[in-house]
mmCIF file of C-alpha atoms and ligand atoms in Angstrom:
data_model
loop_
_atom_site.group_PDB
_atom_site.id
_atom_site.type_symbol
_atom_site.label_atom_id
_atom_site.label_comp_id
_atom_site.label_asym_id
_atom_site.label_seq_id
_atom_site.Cartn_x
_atom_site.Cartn_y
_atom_site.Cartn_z
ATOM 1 C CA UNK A 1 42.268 40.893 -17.832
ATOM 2 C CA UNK A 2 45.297 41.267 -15.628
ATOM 3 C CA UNK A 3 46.665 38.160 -17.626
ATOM 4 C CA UNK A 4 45.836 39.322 -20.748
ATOM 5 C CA UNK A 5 47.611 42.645 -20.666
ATOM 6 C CA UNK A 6 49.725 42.726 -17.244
ATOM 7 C CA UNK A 7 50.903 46.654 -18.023
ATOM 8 C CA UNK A 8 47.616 47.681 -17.373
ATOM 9 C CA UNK A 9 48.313 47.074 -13.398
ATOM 10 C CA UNK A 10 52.095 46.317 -13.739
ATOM 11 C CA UNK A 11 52.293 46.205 -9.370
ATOM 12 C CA UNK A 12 49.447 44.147 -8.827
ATOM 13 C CA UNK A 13 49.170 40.718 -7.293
ATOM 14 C CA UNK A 14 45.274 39.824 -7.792
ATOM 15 C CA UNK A 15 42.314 39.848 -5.708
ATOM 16 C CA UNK A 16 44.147 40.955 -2.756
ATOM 17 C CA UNK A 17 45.583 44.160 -4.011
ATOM 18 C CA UNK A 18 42.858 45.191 -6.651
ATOM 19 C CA UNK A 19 41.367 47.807 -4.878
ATOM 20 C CA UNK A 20 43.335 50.518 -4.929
ATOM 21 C CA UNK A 21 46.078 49.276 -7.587
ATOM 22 C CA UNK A 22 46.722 52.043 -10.134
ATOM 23 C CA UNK A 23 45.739 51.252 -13.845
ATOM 24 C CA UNK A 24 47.578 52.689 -16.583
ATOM 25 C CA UNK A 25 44.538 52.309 -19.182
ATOM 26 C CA UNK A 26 46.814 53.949 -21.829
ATOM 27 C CA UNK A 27 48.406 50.055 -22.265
ATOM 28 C CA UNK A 28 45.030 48.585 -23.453
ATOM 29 C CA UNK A 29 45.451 48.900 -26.715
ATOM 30 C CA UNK A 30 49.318 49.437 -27.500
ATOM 31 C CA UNK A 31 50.273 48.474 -30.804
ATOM 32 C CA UNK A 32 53.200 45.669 -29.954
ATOM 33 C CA UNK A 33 50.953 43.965 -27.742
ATOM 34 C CA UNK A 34 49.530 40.442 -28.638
ATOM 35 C CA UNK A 35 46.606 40.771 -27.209
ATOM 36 C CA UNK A 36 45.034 44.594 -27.739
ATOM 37 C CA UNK A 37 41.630 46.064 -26.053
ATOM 38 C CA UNK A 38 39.879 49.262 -26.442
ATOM 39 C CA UNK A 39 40.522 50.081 -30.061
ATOM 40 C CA UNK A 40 38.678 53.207 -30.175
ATOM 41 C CA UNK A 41 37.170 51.903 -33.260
ATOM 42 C CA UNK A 42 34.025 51.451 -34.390
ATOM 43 C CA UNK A 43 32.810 48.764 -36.746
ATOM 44 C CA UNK A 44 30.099 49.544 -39.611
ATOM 45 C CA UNK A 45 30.184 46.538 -41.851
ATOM 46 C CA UNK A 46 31.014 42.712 -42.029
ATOM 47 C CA UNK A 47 31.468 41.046 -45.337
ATOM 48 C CA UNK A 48 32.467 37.596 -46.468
ATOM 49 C CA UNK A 49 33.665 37.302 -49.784
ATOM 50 C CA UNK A 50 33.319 35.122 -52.358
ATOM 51 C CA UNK A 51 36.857 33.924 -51.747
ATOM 52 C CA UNK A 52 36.322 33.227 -48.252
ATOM 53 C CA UNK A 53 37.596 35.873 -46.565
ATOM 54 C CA UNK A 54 35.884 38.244 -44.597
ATOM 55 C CA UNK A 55 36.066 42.031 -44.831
ATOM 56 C CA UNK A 56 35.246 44.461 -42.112
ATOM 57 C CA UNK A 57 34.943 48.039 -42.420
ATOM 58 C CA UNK A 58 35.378 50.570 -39.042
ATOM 59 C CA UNK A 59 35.684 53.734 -38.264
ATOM 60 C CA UNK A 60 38.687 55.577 -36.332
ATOM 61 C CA UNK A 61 38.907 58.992 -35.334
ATOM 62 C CA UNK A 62 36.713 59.902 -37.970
ATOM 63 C CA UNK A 63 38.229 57.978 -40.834
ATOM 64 C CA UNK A 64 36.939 54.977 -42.929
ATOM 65 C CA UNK A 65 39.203 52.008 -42.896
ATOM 66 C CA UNK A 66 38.978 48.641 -44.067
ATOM 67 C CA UNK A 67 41.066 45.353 -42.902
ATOM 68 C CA UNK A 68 40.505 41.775 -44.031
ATOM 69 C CA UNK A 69 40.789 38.806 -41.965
ATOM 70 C CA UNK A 70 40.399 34.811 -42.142
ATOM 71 C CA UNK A 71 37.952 34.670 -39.673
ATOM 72 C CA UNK A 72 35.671 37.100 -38.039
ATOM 73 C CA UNK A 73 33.511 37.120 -34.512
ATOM 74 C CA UNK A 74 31.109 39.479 -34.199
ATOM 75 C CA UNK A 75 30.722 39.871 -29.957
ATOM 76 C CA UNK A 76 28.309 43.193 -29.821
ATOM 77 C CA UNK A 77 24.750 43.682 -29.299
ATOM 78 C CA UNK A 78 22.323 41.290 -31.136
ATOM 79 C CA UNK A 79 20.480 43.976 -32.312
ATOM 80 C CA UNK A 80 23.127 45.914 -33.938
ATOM 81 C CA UNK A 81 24.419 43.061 -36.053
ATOM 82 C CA UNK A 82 21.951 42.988 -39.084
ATOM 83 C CA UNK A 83 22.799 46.300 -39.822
ATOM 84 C CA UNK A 84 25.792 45.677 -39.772
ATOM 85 C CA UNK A 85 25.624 42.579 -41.691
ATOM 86 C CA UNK A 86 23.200 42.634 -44.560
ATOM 87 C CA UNK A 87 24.540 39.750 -45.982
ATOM 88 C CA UNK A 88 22.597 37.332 -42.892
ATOM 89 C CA UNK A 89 19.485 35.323 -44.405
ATOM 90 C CA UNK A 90 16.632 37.157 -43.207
ATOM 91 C CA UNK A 91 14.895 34.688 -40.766
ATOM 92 C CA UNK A 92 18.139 35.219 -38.992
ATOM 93 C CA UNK A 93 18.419 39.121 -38.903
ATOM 94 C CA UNK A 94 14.810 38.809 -37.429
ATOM 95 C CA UNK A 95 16.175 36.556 -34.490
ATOM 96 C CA UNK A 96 18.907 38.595 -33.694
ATOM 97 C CA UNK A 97 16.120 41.819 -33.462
ATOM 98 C CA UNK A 98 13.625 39.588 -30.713
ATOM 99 C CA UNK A 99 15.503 40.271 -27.625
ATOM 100 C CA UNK A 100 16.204 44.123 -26.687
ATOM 101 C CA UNK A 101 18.690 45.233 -24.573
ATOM 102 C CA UNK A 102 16.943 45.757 -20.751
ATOM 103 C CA UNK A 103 17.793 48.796 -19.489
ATOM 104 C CA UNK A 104 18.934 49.771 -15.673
ATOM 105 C CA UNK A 105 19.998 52.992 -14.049
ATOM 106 C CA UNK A 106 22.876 51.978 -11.595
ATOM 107 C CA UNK A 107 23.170 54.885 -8.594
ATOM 108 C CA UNK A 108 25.596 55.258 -5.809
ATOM 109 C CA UNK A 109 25.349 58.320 -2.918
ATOM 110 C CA UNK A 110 27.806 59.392 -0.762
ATOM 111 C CA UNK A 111 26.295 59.926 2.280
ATOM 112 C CA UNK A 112 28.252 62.088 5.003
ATOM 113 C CA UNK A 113 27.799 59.793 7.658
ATOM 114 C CA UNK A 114 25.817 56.187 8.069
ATOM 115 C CA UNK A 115 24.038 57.471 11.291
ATOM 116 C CA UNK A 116 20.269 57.716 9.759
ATOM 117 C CA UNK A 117 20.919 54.319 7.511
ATOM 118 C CA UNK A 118 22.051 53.063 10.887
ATOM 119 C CA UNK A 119 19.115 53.857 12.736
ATOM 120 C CA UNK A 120 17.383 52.372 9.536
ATOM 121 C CA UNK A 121 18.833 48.840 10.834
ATOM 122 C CA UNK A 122 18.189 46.800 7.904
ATOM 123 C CA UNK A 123 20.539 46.307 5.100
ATOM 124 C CA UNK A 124 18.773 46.174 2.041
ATOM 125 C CA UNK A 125 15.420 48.295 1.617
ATOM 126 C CA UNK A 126 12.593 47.095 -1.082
ATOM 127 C CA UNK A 127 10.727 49.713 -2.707
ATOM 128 C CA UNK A 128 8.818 48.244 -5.695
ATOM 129 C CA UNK A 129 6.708 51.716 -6.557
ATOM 130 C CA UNK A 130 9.697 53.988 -6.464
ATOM 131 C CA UNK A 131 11.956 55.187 -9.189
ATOM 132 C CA UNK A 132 14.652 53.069 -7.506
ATOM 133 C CA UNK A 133 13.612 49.299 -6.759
ATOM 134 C CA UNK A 134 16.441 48.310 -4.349
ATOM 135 C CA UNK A 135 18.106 50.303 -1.743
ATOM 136 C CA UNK A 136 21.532 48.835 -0.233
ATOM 137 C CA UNK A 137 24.820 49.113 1.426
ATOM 138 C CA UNK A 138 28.000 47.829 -0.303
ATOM 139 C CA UNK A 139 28.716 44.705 0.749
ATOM 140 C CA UNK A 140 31.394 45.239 3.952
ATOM 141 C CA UNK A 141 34.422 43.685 1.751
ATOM 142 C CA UNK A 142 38.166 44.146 2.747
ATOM 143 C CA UNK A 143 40.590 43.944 0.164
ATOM 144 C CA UNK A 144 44.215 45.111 0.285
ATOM 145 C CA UNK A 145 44.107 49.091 0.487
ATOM 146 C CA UNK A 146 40.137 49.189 0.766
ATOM 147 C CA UNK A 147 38.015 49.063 4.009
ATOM 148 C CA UNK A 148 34.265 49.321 4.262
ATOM 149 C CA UNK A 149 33.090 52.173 6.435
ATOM 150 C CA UNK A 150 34.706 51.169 10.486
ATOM 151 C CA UNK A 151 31.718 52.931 12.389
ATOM 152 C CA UNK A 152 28.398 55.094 11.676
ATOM 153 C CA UNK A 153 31.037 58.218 12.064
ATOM 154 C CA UNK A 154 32.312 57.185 8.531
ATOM 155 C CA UNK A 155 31.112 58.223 5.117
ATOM 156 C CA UNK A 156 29.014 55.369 3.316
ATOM 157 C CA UNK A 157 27.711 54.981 0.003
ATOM 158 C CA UNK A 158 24.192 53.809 -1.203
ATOM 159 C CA UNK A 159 23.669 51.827 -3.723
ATOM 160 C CA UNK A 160 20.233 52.273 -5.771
ATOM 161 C CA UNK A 161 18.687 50.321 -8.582
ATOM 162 C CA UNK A 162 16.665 51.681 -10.959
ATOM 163 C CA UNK A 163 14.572 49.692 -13.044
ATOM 164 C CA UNK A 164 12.750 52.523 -15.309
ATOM 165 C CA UNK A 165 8.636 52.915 -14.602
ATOM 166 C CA UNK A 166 6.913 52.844 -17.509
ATOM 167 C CA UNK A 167 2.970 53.635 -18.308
ATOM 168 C CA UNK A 168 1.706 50.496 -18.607
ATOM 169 C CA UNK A 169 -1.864 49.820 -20.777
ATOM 170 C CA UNK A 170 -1.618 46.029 -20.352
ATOM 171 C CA UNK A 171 -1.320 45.134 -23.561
ATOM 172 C CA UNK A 172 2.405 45.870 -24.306
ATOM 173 C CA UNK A 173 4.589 42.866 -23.936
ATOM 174 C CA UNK A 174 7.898 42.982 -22.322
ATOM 175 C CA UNK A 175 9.465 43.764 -24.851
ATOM 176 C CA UNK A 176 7.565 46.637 -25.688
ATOM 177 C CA UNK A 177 8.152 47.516 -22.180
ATOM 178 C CA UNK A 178 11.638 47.423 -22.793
ATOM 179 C CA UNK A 179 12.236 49.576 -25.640
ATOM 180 C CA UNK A 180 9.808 52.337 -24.062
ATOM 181 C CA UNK A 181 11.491 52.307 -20.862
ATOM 182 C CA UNK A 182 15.362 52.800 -22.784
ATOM 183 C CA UNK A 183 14.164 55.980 -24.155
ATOM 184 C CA UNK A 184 12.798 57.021 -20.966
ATOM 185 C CA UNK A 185 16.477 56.278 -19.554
ATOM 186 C CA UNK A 186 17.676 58.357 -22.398
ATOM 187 C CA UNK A 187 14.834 61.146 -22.075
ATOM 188 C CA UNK A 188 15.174 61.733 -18.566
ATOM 189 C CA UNK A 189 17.568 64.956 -17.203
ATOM 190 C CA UNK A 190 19.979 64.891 -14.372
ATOM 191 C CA UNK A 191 17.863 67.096 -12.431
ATOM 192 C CA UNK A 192 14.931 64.397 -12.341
ATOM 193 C CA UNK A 193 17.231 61.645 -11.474
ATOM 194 C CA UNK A 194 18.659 64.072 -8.637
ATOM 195 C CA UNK A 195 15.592 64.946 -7.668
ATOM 196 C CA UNK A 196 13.935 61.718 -7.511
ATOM 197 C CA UNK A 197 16.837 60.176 -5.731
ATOM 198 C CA UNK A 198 16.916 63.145 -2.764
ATOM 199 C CA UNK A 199 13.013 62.394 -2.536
ATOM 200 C CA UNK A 200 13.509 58.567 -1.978
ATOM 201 C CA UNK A 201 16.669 58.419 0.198
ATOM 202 C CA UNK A 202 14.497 61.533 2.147
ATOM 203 C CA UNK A 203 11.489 58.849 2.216
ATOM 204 C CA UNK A 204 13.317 56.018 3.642
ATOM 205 C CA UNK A 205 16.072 57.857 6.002
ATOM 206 C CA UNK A 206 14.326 60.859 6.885
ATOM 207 C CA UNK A 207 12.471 59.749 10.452
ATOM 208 C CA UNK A 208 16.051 58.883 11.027
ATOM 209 C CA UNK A 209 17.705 62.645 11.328
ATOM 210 C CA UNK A 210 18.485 62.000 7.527
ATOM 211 C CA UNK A 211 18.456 65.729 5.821
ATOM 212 C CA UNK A 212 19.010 65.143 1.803
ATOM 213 C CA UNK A 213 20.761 69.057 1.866
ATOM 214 C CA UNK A 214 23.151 68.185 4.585
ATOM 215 C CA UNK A 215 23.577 65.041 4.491
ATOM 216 C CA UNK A 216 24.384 63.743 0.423
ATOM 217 C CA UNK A 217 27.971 64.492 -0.717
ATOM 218 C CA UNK A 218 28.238 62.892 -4.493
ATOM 219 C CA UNK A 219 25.571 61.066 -6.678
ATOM 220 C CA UNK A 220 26.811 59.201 -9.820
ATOM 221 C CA UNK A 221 23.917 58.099 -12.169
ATOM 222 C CA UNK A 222 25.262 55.494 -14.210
ATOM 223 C CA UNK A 223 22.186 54.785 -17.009
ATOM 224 C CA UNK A 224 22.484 51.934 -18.926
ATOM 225 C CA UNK A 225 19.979 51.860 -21.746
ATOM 226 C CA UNK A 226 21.649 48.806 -23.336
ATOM 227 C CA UNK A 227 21.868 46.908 -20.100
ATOM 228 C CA UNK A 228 21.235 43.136 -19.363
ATOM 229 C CA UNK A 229 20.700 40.522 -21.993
ATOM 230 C CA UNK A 230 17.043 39.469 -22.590
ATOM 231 C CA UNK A 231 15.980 36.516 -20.907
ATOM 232 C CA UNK A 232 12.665 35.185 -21.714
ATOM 233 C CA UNK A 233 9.441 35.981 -19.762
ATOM 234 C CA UNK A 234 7.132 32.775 -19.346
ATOM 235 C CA UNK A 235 4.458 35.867 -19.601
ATOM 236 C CA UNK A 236 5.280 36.640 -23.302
ATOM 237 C CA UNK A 237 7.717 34.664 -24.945
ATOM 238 C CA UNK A 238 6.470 31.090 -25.822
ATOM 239 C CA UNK A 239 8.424 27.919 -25.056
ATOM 240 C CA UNK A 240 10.432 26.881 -28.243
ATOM 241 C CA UNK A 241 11.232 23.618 -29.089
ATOM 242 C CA UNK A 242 15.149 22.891 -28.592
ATOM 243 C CA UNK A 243 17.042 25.492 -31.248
ATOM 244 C CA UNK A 244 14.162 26.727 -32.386
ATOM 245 C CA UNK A 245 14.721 30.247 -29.884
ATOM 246 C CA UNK A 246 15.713 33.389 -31.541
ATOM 247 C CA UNK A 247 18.669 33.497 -29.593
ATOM 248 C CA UNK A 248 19.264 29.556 -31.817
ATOM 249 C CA UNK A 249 18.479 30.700 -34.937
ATOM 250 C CA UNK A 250 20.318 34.363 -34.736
ATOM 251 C CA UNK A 251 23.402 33.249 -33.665
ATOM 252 C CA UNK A 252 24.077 30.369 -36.165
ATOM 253 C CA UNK A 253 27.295 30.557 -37.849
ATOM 254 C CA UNK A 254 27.970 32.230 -40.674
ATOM 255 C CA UNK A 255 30.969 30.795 -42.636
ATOM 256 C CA UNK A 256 33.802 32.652 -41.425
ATOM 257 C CA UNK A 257 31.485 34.826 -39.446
ATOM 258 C CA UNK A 258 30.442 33.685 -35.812
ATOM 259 C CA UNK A 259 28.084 35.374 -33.108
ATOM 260 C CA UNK A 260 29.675 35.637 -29.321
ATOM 261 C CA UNK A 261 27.614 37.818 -26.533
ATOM 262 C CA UNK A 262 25.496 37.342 -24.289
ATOM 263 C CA UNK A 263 22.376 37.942 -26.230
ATOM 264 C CA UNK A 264 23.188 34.521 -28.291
ATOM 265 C CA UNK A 265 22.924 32.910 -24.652
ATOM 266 C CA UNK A 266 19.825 34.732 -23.825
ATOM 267 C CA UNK A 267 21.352 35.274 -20.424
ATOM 268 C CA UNK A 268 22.460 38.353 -19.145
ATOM 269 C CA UNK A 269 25.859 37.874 -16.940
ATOM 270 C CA UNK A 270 29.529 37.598 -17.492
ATOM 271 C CA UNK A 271 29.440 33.327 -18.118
ATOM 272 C CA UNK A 272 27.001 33.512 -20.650
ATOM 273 C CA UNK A 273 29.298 36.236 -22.891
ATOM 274 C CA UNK A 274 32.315 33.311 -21.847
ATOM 275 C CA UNK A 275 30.547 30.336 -23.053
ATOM 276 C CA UNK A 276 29.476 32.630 -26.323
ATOM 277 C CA UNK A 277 32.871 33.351 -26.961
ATOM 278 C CA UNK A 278 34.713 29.759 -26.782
ATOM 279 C CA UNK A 279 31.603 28.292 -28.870
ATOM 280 C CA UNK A 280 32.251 31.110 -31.492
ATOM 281 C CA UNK A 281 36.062 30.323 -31.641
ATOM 282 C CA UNK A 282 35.513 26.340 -31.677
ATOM 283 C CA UNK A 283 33.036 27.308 -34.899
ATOM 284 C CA UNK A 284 35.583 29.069 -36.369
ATOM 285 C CA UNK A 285 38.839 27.055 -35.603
ATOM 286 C CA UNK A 286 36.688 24.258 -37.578
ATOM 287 C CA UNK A 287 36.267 26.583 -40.843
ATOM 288 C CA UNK A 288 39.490 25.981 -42.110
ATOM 289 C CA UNK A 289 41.206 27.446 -45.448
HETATM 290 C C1 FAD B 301 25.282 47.676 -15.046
HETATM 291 C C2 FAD B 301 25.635 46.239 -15.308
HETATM 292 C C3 FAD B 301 26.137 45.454 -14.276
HETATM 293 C C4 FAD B 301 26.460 44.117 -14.490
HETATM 294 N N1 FAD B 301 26.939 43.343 -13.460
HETATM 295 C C5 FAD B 301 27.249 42.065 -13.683
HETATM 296 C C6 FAD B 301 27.744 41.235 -12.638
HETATM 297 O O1 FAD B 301 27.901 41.687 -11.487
HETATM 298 N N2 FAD B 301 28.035 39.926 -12.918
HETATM 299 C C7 FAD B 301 27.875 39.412 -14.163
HETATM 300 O O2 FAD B 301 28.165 38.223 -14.378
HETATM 301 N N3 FAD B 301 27.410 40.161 -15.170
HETATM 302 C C8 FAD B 301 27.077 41.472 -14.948
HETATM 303 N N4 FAD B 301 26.595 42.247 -15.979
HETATM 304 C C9 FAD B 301 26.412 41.621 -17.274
HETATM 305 C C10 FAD B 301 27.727 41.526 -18.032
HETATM 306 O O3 FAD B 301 28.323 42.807 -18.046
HETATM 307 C C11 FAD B 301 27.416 41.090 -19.428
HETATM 308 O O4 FAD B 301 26.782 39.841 -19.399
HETATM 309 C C12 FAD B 301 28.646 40.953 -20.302
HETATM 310 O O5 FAD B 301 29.475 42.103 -20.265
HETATM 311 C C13 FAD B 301 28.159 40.763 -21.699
HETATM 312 O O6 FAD B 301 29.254 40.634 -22.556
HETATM 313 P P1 FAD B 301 29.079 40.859 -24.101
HETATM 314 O O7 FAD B 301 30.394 40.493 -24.687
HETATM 315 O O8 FAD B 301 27.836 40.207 -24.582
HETATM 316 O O9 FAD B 301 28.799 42.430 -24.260
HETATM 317 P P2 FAD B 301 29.649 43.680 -23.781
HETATM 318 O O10 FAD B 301 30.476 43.372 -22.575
HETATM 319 O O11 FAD B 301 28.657 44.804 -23.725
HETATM 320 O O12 FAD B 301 30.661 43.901 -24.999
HETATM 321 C C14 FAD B 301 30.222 44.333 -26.251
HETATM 322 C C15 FAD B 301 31.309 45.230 -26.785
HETATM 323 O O13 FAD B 301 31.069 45.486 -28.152
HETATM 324 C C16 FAD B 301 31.410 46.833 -28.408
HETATM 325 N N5 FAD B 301 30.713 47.232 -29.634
HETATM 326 C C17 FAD B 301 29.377 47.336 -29.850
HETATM 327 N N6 FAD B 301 29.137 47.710 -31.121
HETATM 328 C C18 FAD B 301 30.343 47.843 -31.713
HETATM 329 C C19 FAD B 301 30.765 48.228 -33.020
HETATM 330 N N7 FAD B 301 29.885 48.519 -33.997
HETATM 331 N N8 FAD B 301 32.101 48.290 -33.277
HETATM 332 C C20 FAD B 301 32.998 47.995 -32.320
HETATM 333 N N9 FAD B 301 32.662 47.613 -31.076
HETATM 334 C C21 FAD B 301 31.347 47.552 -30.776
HETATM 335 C C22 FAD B 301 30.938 47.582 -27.189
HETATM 336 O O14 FAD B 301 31.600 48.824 -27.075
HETATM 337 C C23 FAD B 301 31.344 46.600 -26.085
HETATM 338 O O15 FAD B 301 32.663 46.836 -25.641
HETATM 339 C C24 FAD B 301 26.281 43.581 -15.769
HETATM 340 C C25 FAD B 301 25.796 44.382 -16.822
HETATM 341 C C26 FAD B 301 25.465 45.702 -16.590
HETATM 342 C C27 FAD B 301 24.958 46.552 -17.730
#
């Protein structure tokens, strides 16, 4: 990113400095920039036409706008691109809907002190039958301007995955599972989150002199209802011969439209999204006209 747009972080060196650089987020998406990010715009339709162009239709600030381009890639979620391209053969609008989103509630707690986690003695705490799966301490990284906590005397942060508990009959598949536990995400208040996180860090720490009233000094919930990519489950997905996958068959070229996320990898991290984008460009750079 640094690359990309170097105003963002005009000081910074890299890895080294990152930390606690200051980001001017204001030069994402300045108009005599070559490359721009954060557009504040939101597209609602993607058209090719019959003289090979493609058309796409967005919204900004409230107004409808239009702009037409050579070549178009579509990199948002699978699920959000037959709506927003109608014109997709059918078999392939159904691929793109097999895989929802898998949703996550990422936590962090400031805690006043590390005394009671210290006591604790382990790093990393397991709970599979609690709200929040994983309990763990930020990995003790260094970095120019940053230092993990020097002693128990200093505040420390938690870390807390949440991987939402749904009612279960047994005959849902994953899938189900999925799209049940994103409204749950949605559904659920502050106050519940709060309350279930006090209750579990209160569980783990309290033998420890941990006191949840006392002790806590910030909570951010961040809830991700659109989280990681769907990978298949050997439990419910079947094994499909080579391009025969619904992550295959949704992301097939379109003309001059291509398909780049991670959802056309069917893997949820950062490399996946990567290798989505460069195939998407190589289809496209081979549509010529
Ligand atoms: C909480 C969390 C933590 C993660 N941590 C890691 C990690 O440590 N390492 C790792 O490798 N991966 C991690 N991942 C996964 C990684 O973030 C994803 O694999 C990657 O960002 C997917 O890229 P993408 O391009 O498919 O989607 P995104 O990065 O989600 O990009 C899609 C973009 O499309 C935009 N968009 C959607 N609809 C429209 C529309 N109609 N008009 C305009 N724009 C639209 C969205 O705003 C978004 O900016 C994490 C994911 C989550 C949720």
């Amino acid at each position: 990113m640094h690359k990309l747009i170097p105003n963002v972080a005009p000081g910074t060196q890299g890895f080294n400095d990152i930390a606690a650089s200051a980001f001017d987020y204001s030069a994402l998406d300045q108009a005599n920039e070559a490359v721009r990010l954060r557009l504040n715009s939101t597209v609602v339709g993607v058209q090719e036409t019959v003289n090979n162009r493609v058309v796409v239709d967005y919204v900004q600030e409230g107004s409808p706008l239009s702009v037409t381009g050579d070549h178009c890639v579509l990199a948002c979620y699978n699920g959000a691109i037959p709506y927003l391209c109608p014109q997709l053969p059918e078999p392939q609008k159904e691929a793109l809907n097999y895989g929802p989103k898998v949703p996550l509630v990422w936590t962090n707690v400031l805690l006043k002190n590390g005394h009671a986690w210290s006591k604790l003695g382990v790093s990393n705490v397991t709970c599979p039958d609690d709200p929040y799966v994983v309990l763990t301490v930020a990995p003790p990284t260094t970095t120019g301007g940053h230092q993990p906590p020097r002693s128990a005397d200093d505040p420390m942060v938690v870390y807390m995955l949440g991987v939402p508990n749904v009612a279960v009959t047994g005959s849902e598949t994953s899938r189900e599972l999925c799209r049940t536990a994103r409204h749950q995400v949605y559904a659920t208040t502050f106050e519940t989150y709060e309350r279930e996180i006090r209750d579990q860090l209160q569980g783990v720490l309290g033998k420890h002199g941990f006191d949840h009233e006392t002790d806590i000094t910030a909570i951010t919930v961040n809830r991700w209802p659109h989280g990681y990519a769907y990978e298949y489950m050997a439990l419910d997905d079947p094994k499909w011969e080579e391009g025969q996958a619904p992550h295959e068959i949704g992301r097939a070229q379109f003309g001059r439209i291509s398909i780049a996320n991670s959802d056309s990898e069917a893997y949820a991290y950062l490399d996946a999204a990567v290798d989505a984008a460069w195939r998407a460009v190589q289809e496209q750079s081979r549509t010529k006209g």
